[in-house]
mmCIF file of N, CA, C and O in Angstrom:
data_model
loop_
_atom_site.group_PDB
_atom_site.id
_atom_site.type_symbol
_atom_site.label_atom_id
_atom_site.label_comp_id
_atom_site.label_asym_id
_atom_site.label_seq_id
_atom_site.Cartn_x
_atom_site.Cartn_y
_atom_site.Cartn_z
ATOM 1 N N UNK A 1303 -14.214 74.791 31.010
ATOM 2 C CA UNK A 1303 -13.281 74.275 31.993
ATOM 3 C C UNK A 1303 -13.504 75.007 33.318
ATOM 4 O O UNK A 1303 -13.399 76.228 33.426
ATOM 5 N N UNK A 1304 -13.826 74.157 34.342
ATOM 6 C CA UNK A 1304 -13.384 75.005 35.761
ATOM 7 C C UNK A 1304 -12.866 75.899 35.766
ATOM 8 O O UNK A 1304 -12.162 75.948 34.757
ATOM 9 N N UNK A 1305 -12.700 77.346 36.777
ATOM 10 C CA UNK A 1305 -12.087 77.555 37.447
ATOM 11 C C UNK A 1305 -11.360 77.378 38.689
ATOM 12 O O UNK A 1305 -11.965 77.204 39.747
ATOM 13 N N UNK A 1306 -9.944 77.416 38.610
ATOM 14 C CA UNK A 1306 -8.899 76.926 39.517
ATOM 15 C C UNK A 1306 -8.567 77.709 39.955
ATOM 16 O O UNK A 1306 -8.499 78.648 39.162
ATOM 17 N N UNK A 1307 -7.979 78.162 41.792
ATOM 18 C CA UNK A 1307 -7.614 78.986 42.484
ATOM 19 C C UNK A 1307 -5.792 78.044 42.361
ATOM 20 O O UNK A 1307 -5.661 76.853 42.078
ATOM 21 N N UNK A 1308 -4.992 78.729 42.574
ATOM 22 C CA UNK A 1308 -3.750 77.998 42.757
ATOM 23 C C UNK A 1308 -3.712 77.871 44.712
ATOM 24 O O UNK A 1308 -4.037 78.782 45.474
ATOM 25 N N UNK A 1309 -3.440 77.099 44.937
ATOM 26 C CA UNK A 1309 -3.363 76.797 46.268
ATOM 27 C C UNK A 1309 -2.269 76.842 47.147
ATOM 28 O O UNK A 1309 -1.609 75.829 46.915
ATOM 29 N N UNK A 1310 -1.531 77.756 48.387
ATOM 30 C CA UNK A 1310 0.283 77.072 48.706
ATOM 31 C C UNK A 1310 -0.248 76.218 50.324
ATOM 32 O O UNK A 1310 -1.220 76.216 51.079
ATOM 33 N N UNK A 1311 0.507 75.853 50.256
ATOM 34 C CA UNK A 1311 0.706 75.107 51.492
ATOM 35 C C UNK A 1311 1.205 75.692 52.414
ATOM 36 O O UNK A 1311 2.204 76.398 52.274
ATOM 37 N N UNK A 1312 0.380 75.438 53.946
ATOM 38 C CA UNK A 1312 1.026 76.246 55.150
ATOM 39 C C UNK A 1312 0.670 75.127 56.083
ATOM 40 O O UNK A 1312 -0.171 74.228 56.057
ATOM 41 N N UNK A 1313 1.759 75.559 57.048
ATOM 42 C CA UNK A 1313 1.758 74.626 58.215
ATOM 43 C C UNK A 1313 1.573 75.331 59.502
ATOM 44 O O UNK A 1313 2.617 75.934 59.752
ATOM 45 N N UNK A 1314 0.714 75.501 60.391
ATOM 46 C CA UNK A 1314 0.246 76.542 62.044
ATOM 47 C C UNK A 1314 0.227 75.656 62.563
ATOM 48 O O UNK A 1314 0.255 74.505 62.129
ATOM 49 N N UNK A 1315 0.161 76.147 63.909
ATOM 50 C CA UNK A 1315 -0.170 75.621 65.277
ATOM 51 C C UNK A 1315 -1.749 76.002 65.361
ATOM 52 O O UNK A 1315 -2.300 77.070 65.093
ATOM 53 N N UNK A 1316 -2.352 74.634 65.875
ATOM 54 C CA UNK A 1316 -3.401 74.817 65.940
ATOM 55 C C UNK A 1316 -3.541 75.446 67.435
ATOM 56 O O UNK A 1316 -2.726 75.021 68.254
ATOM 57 N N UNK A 1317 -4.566 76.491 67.916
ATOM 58 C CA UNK A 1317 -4.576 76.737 68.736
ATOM 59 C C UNK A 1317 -5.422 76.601 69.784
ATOM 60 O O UNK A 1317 -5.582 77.452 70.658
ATOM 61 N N UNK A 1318 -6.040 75.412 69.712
ATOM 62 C CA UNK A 1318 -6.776 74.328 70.206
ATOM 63 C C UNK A 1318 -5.644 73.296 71.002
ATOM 64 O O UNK A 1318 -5.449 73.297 72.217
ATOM 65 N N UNK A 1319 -5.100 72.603 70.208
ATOM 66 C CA UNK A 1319 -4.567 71.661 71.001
ATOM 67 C C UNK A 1319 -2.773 71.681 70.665
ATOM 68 O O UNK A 1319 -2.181 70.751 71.213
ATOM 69 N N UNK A 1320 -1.952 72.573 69.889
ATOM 70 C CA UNK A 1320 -1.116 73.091 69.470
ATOM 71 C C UNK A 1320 -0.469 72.275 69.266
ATOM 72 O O UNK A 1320 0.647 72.258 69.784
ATOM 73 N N UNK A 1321 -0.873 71.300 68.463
ATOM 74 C CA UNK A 1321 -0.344 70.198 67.585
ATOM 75 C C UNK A 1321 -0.026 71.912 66.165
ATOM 76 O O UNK A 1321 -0.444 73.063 66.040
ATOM 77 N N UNK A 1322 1.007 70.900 65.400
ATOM 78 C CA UNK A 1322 1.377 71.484 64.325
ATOM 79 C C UNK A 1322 0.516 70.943 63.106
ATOM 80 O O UNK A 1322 0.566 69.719 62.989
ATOM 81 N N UNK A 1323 -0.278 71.627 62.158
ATOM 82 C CA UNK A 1323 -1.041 71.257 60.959
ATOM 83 C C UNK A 1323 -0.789 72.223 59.959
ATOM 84 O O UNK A 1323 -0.529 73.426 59.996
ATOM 85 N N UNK A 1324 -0.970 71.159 58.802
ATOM 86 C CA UNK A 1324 -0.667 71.253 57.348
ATOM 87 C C UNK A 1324 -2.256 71.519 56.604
ATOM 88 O O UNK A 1324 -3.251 70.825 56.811
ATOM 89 N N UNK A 1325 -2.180 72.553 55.821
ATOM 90 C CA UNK A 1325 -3.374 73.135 55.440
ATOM 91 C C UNK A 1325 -2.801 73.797 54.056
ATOM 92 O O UNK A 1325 -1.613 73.844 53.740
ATOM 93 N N UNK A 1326 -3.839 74.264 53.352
ATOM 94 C CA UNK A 1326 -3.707 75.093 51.917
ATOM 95 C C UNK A 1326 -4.643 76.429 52.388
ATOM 96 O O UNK A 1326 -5.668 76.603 53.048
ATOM 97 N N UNK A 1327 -3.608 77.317 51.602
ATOM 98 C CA UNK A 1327 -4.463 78.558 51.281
ATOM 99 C C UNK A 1327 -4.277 78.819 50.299
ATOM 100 O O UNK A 1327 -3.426 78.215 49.645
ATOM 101 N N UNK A 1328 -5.237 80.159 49.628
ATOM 102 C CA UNK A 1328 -5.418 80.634 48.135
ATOM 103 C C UNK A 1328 -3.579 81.794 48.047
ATOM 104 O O UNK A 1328 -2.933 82.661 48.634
ATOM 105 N N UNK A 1329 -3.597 80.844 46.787
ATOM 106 C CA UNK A 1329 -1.898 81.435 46.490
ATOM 107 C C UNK A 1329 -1.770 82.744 46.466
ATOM 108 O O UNK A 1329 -0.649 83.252 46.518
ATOM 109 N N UNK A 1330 -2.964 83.532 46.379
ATOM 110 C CA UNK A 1330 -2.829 85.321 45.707
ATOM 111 C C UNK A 1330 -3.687 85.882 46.859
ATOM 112 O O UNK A 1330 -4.858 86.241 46.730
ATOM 113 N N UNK A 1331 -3.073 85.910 47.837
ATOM 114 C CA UNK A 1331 -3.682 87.157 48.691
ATOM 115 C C UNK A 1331 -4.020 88.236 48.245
ATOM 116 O O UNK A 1331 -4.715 88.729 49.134
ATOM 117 N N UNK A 1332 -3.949 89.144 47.151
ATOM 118 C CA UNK A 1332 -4.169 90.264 46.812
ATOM 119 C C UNK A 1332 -5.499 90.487 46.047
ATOM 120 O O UNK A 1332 -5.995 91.605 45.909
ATOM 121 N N UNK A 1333 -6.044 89.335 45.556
ATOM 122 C CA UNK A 1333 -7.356 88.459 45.133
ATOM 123 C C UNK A 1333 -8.300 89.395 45.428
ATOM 124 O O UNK A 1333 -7.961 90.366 46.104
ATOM 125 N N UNK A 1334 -9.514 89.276 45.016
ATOM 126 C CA UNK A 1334 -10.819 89.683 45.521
ATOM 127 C C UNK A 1334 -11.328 89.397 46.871
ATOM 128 O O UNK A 1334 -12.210 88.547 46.990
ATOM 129 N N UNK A 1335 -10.876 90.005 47.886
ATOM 130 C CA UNK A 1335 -11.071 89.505 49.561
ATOM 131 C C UNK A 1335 -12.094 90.530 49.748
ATOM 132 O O UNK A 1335 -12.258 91.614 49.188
ATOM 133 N N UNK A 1336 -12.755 89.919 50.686
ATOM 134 C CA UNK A 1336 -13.560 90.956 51.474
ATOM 135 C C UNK A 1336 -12.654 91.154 52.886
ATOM 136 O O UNK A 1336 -13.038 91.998 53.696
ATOM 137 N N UNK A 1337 -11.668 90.505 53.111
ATOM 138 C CA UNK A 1337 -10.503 90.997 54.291
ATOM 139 C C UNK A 1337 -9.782 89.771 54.043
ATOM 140 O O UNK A 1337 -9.733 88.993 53.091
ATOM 141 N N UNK A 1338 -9.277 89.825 55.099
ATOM 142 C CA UNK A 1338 -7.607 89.018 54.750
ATOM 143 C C UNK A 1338 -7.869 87.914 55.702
ATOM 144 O O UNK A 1338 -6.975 87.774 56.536
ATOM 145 N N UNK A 1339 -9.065 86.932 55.809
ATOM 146 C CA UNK A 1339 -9.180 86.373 56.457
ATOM 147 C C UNK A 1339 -9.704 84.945 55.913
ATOM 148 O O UNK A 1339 -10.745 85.024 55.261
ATOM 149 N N UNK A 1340 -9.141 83.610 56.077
ATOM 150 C CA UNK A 1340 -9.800 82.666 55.184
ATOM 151 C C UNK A 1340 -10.072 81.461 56.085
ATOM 152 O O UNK A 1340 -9.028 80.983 56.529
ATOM 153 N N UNK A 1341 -11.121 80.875 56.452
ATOM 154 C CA UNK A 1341 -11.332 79.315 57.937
ATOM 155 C C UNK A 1341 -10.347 78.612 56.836
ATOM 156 O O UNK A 1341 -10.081 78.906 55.671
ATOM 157 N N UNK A 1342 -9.820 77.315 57.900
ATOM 158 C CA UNK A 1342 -9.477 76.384 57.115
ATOM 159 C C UNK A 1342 -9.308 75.323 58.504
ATOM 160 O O UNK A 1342 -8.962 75.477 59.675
ATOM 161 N N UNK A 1343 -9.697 74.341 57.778
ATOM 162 C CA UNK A 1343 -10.421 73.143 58.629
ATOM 163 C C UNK A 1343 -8.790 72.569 59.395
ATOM 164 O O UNK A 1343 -7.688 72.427 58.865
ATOM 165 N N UNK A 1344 -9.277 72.326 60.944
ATOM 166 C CA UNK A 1344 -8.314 71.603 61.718
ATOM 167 C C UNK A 1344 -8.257 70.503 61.899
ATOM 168 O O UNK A 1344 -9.119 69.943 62.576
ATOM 169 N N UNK A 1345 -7.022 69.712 61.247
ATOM 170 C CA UNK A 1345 -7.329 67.696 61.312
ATOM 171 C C UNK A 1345 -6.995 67.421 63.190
ATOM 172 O O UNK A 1345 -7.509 66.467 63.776
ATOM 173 N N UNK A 1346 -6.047 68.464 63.923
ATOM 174 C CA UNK A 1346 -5.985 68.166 65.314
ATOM 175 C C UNK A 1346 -6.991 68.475 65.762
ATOM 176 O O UNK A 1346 -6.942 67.729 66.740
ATOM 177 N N UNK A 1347 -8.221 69.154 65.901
ATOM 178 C CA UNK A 1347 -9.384 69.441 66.617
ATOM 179 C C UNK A 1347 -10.555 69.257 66.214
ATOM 180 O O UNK A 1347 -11.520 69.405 66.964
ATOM 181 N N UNK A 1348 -10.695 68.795 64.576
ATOM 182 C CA UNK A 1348 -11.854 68.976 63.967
ATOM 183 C C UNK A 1348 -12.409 70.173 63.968
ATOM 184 O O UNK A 1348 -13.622 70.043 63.806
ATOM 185 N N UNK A 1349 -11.933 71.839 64.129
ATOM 186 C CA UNK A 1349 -12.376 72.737 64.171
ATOM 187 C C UNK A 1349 -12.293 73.742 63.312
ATOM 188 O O UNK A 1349 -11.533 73.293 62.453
ATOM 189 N N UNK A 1350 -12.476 74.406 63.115
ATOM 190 C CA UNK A 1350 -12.194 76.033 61.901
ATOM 191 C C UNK A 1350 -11.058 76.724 62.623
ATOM 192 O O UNK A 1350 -10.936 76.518 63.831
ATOM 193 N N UNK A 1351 -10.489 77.265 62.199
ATOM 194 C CA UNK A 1351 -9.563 78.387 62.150
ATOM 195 C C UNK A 1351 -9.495 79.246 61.282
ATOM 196 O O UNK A 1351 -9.411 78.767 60.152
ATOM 197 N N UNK A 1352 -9.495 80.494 61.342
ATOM 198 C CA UNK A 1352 -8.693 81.829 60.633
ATOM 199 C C UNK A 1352 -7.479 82.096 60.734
ATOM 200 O O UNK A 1352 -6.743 82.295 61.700
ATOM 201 N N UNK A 1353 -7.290 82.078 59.334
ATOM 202 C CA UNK A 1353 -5.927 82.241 58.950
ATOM 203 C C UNK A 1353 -5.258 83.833 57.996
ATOM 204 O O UNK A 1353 -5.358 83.953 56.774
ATOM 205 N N UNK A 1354 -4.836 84.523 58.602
ATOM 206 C CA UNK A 1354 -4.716 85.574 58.336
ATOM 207 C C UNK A 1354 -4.038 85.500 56.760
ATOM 208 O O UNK A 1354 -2.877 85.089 56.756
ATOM 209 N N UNK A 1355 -4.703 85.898 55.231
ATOM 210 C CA UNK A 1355 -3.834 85.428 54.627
ATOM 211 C C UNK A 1355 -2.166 86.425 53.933
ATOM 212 O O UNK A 1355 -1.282 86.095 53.142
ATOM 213 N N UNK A 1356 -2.361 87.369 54.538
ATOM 214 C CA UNK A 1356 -1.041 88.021 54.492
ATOM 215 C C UNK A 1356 -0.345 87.975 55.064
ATOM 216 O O UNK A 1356 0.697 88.527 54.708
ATOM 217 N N UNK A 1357 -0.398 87.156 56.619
ATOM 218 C CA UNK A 1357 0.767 86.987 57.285
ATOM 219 C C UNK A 1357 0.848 85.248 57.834
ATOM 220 O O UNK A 1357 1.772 84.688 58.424
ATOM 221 N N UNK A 1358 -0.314 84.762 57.444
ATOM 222 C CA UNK A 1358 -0.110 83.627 57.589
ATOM 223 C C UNK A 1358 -0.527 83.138 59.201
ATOM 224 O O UNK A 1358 -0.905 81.991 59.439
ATOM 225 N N UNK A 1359 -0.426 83.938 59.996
ATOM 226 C CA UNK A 1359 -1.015 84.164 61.153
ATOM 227 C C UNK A 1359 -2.255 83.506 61.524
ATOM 228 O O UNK A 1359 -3.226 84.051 61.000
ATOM 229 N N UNK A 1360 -2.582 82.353 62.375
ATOM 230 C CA UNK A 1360 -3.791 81.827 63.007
ATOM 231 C C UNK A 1360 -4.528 83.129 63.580
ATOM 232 O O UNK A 1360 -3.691 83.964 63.922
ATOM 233 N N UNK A 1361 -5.694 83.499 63.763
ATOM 234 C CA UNK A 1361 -6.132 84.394 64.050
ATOM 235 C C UNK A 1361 -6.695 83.903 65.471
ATOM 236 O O UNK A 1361 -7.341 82.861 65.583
ATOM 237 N N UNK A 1362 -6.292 85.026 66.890
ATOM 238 C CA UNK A 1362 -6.762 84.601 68.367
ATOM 239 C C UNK A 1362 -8.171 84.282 68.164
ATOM 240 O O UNK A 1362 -8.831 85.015 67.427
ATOM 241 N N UNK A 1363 -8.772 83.158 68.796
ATOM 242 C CA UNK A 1363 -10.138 83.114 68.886
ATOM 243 C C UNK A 1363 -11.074 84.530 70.088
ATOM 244 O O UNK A 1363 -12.160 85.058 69.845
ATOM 245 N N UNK A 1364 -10.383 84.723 71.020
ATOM 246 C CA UNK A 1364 -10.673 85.766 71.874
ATOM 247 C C UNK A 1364 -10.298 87.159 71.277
ATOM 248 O O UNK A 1364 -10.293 88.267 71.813
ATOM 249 N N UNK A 1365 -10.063 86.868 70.325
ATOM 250 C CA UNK A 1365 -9.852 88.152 69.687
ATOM 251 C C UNK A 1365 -11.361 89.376 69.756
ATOM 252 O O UNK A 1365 -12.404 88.833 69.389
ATOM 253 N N UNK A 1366 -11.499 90.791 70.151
ATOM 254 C CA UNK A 1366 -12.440 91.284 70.353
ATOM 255 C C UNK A 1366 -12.653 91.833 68.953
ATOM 256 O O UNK A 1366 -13.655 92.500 68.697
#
């Protein structure tokens, strides 16, 4: 049988065009990460985003 990640649902501002979007992330942040950081695809921009997954936080693109 597969393995299944459980998935929750989050809703950000995209920070592209700051429409509001509905997205999934992996339910267990505490997981095997290499950091706390996961893309997840934008239906307002067609673009990637980082999504911080412990705070849920869009991550700044100008971020240094």
């Amino acid at each position: 049988m597969a393995d299944r990640t459980a998935l929750r649902p989050i809703i950000f501002s995209c920070p592209t065009t700051g429409d509001r979007v509905q997205g999934l992330l992996p339910d267990d942040p505490s997981g095997p990460l290499t950091d706390d950081l996961h893309s997840i695809s934008c239906a307002a921009c067609d673009g990637i985003h980082f999504i911080n997954l412990r705070t849920g936080a869009v991550v700044d693109p100008k971020r240094g």
